């Protein structure tokens, strides 16, 4: 799959799926666009030959998963050390309550 025409065909065939998956992982249109672009760029940088469109799609989906995990991991690392604005915010309390109920096997609300 070395020709530009082949790459354009792959892009047109799969951009919708790739973008939607990126968006579902990342929850941000801008981050999804960047991740989708990176997925197709990796295909351009290292062209592959696929048996059929399904193998092509499976490879792209795997690339999406890996790329989005990298984005999320780097976001976690960059946020590490940041303190929440309010230590007792509702989300933190709800998460702590769920965690405790999992550990104890009891419902903390009642």
PDB file of C-alpha atoms in Angstrom:
ATOM      1  CA  UNK A   1       0.000   0.000   0.000  1.00  0.00           C
ATOM      2  CA  UNK A   2       2.565   2.550  -1.054  1.00  0.00           C
ATOM      3  CA  UNK A   3       0.767   4.773  -3.537  1.00  0.00           C
ATOM      4  CA  UNK A   4      -0.932   7.997  -2.587  1.00  0.00           C
ATOM      5  CA  UNK A   5      -4.156   6.802  -4.190  1.00  0.00           C
ATOM      6  CA  UNK A   6      -4.148   3.703  -1.990  1.00  0.00           C
ATOM      7  CA  UNK A   7      -3.577   5.835   1.108  1.00  0.00           C
ATOM      8  CA  UNK A   8      -6.412   8.181   0.163  1.00  0.00           C
ATOM      9  CA  UNK A   9      -8.721   5.202  -0.330  1.00  0.00           C
ATOM     10  CA  UNK A  10      -7.834   3.784   3.086  1.00  0.00           C
ATOM     11  CA  UNK A  11      -8.303   7.209   4.661  1.00  0.00           C
ATOM     12  CA  UNK A  12     -11.719   7.765   3.082  1.00  0.00           C
ATOM     13  CA  UNK A  13     -12.829   4.241   3.927  1.00  0.00           C
ATOM     14  CA  UNK A  14     -11.903   4.402   7.619  1.00  0.00           C
ATOM     15  CA  UNK A  15     -11.646   8.014   8.826  1.00  0.00           C
ATOM     16  CA  UNK A  16     -15.168   7.988  10.273  1.00  0.00           C
ATOM     17  CA  UNK A  17     -14.552   4.860  12.311  1.00  0.00           C
ATOM     18  CA  UNK A  18     -11.092   5.956  13.427  1.00  0.00           C
ATOM     19  CA  UNK A  19     -12.305   9.405  14.516  1.00  0.00           C
ATOM     20  CA  UNK A  20     -15.361   8.044  16.371  1.00  0.00           C
ATOM     21  CA  UNK A  21     -13.219   5.538  18.250  1.00  0.00           C
ATOM     22  CA  UNK A  22     -10.676   8.209  19.160  1.00  0.00           C
ATOM     23  CA  UNK A  23     -13.464  10.485  20.355  1.00  0.00           C
ATOM     24  CA  UNK A  24     -15.043   7.721  22.431  1.00  0.00           C
ATOM     25  CA  UNK A  25     -11.691   7.050  24.137  1.00  0.00           C
ATOM     26  CA  UNK A  26     -10.653  10.668  24.632  1.00  0.00           C
ATOM     27  CA  UNK A  27     -13.902  12.631  24.893  1.00  0.00           C
ATOM     28  CA  UNK A  28     -12.448  15.671  23.161  1.00  0.00           C
ATOM     29  CA  UNK A  29     -12.905  16.568  19.513  1.00  0.00           C
ATOM     30  CA  UNK A  30      -9.482  18.223  19.299  1.00  0.00           C
ATOM     31  CA  UNK A  31      -7.685  15.284  20.916  1.00  0.00           C
ATOM     32  CA  UNK A  32      -9.647  12.836  18.746  1.00  0.00           C
ATOM     33  CA  UNK A  33      -8.618  14.692  15.585  1.00  0.00           C
ATOM     34  CA  UNK A  34      -4.971  14.669  16.665  1.00  0.00           C
ATOM     35  CA  UNK A  35      -5.072  10.970  17.542  1.00  0.00           C
ATOM     36  CA  UNK A  36      -6.822  10.028  14.290  1.00  0.00           C
ATOM     37  CA  UNK A  37      -4.239  11.990  12.339  1.00  0.00           C
ATOM     38  CA  UNK A  38      -1.439  10.194  14.202  1.00  0.00           C
ATOM     39  CA  UNK A  39      -2.984   6.800  13.388  1.00  0.00           C
ATOM     40  CA  UNK A  40      -3.057   7.518   9.659  1.00  0.00           C
ATOM     41  CA  UNK A  41       0.389   9.095   9.808  1.00  0.00           C
ATOM     42  CA  UNK A  42       1.765   5.858  11.254  1.00  0.00           C
ATOM     43  CA  UNK A  43       0.323   4.043   8.244  1.00  0.00           C
ATOM     44  CA  UNK A  44       2.000   6.509   5.882  1.00  0.00           C
ATOM     45  CA  UNK A  45       5.339   6.256   7.682  1.00  0.00           C
ATOM     46  CA  UNK A  46       5.284   2.456   7.698  1.00  0.00           C
ATOM     47  CA  UNK A  47       3.128   1.228   4.822  1.00  0.00           C
ATOM     48  CA  UNK A  48       1.594  -2.185   5.249  1.00  0.00           C
ATOM     49  CA  UNK A  49      -0.023  -4.661   2.912  1.00  0.00           C
ATOM     50  CA  UNK A  50      -3.345  -6.066   4.067  1.00  0.00           C
ATOM     51  CA  UNK A  51      -5.202  -9.109   2.764  1.00  0.00           C
ATOM     52  CA  UNK A  52      -8.495  -7.251   2.711  1.00  0.00           C
ATOM     53  CA  UNK A  53     -10.392  -4.265   4.120  1.00  0.00           C
ATOM     54  CA  UNK A  54     -11.219  -6.134   7.344  1.00  0.00           C
ATOM     55  CA  UNK A  55      -7.547  -6.724   8.169  1.00  0.00           C
ATOM     56  CA  UNK A  56      -6.888  -3.092   7.347  1.00  0.00           C
ATOM     57  CA  UNK A  57      -9.678  -1.990   9.696  1.00  0.00           C
ATOM     58  CA  UNK A  58      -8.515  -4.321  12.483  1.00  0.00           C
ATOM     59  CA  UNK A  59      -4.987  -2.895  12.258  1.00  0.00           C
ATOM     60  CA  UNK A  60      -6.320   0.674  12.382  1.00  0.00           C
ATOM     61  CA  UNK A  61      -8.503  -0.123  15.403  1.00  0.00           C
ATOM     62  CA  UNK A  62      -5.498  -1.564  17.217  1.00  0.00           C
ATOM     63  CA  UNK A  63      -3.543   1.591  16.373  1.00  0.00           C
ATOM     64  CA  UNK A  64      -6.410   3.726  17.701  1.00  0.00           C
ATOM     65  CA  UNK A  65      -6.447   1.828  20.986  1.00  0.00           C
ATOM     66  CA  UNK A  66      -2.689   2.120  21.406  1.00  0.00           C
ATOM     67  CA  UNK A  67      -2.562   5.788  20.451  1.00  0.00           C
ATOM     68  CA  UNK A  68      -5.443   6.752  22.737  1.00  0.00           C
ATOM     69  CA  UNK A  69      -3.945   4.827  25.638  1.00  0.00           C
ATOM     70  CA  UNK A  70      -0.695   6.727  25.084  1.00  0.00           C
ATOM     71  CA  UNK A  71      -2.575  10.049  25.075  1.00  0.00           C
ATOM     72  CA  UNK A  72      -4.467   9.169  28.247  1.00  0.00           C
ATOM     73  CA  UNK A  73      -1.308   7.887  29.938  1.00  0.00           C
ATOM     74  CA  UNK A  74       0.622  11.048  29.130  1.00  0.00           C
ATOM     75  CA  UNK A  75      -2.285  13.164  30.401  1.00  0.00           C
ATOM     76  CA  UNK A  76      -2.262  11.231  33.694  1.00  0.00           C
ATOM     77  CA  UNK A  77       1.480  11.647  34.036  1.00  0.00           C
ATOM     78  CA  UNK A  78       1.305  15.387  33.353  1.00  0.00           C
ATOM     79  CA  UNK A  79      -1.507  15.782  35.913  1.00  0.00           C
ATOM     80  CA  UNK A  80       0.282  13.728  38.534  1.00  0.00           C
ATOM     81  CA  UNK A  81       0.979  15.905  41.514  1.00  0.00           C
ATOM     82  CA  UNK A  82      -1.888  18.299  40.836  1.00  0.00           C
ATOM     83  CA  UNK A  83      -4.295  18.643  43.703  1.00  0.00           C
ATOM     84  CA  UNK A  84      -8.030  18.967  43.124  1.00  0.00           C
ATOM     85  CA  UNK A  85      -9.460  22.445  43.587  1.00  0.00           C
ATOM     86  CA  UNK A  86     -11.532  21.283  46.535  1.00  0.00           C
ATOM     87  CA  UNK A  87     -10.457  18.117  48.329  1.00  0.00           C
ATOM     88  CA  UNK A  88     -14.021  17.291  49.355  1.00  0.00           C
ATOM     89  CA  UNK A  89     -15.731  17.702  45.992  1.00  0.00           C
ATOM     90  CA  UNK A  90     -18.725  15.442  45.291  1.00  0.00           C
ATOM     91  CA  UNK A  91     -16.929  13.306  42.728  1.00  0.00           C
ATOM     92  CA  UNK A  92     -14.107  12.448  45.130  1.00  0.00           C
ATOM     93  CA  UNK A  93     -16.538  11.549  47.899  1.00  0.00           C
ATOM     94  CA  UNK A  94     -18.651   9.417  45.574  1.00  0.00           C
ATOM     95  CA  UNK A  95     -15.564   7.627  44.238  1.00  0.00           C
ATOM     96  CA  UNK A  96     -14.290   6.993  47.772  1.00  0.00           C
ATOM     97  CA  UNK A  97     -17.674   5.654  48.810  1.00  0.00           C
ATOM     98  CA  UNK A  98     -17.791   3.255  45.826  1.00  0.00           C
ATOM     99  CA  UNK A  99     -14.249   2.104  46.548  1.00  0.00           C
ATOM    100  CA  UNK A 100     -15.027   1.440  50.199  1.00  0.00           C
ATOM    101  CA  UNK A 101     -18.171  -0.480  49.295  1.00  0.00           C
ATOM    102  CA  UNK A 102     -16.154  -2.669  46.945  1.00  0.00           C
ATOM    103  CA  UNK A 103     -13.574  -3.354  49.656  1.00  0.00           C
ATOM    104  CA  UNK A 104     -16.054  -4.085  52.411  1.00  0.00           C
ATOM    105  CA  UNK A 105     -18.795  -5.624  50.283  1.00  0.00           C
ATOM    106  CA  UNK A 106     -21.302  -3.210  51.850  1.00  0.00           C
ATOM    107  CA  UNK A 107     -23.272  -0.281  50.536  1.00  0.00           C
ATOM    108  CA  UNK A 108     -21.943   2.883  52.222  1.00  0.00           C
ATOM    109  CA  UNK A 109     -25.108   4.894  51.516  1.00  0.00           C
ATOM    110  CA  UNK A 110     -27.339   2.990  53.859  1.00  0.00           C
TER     111      UNK A 110
END
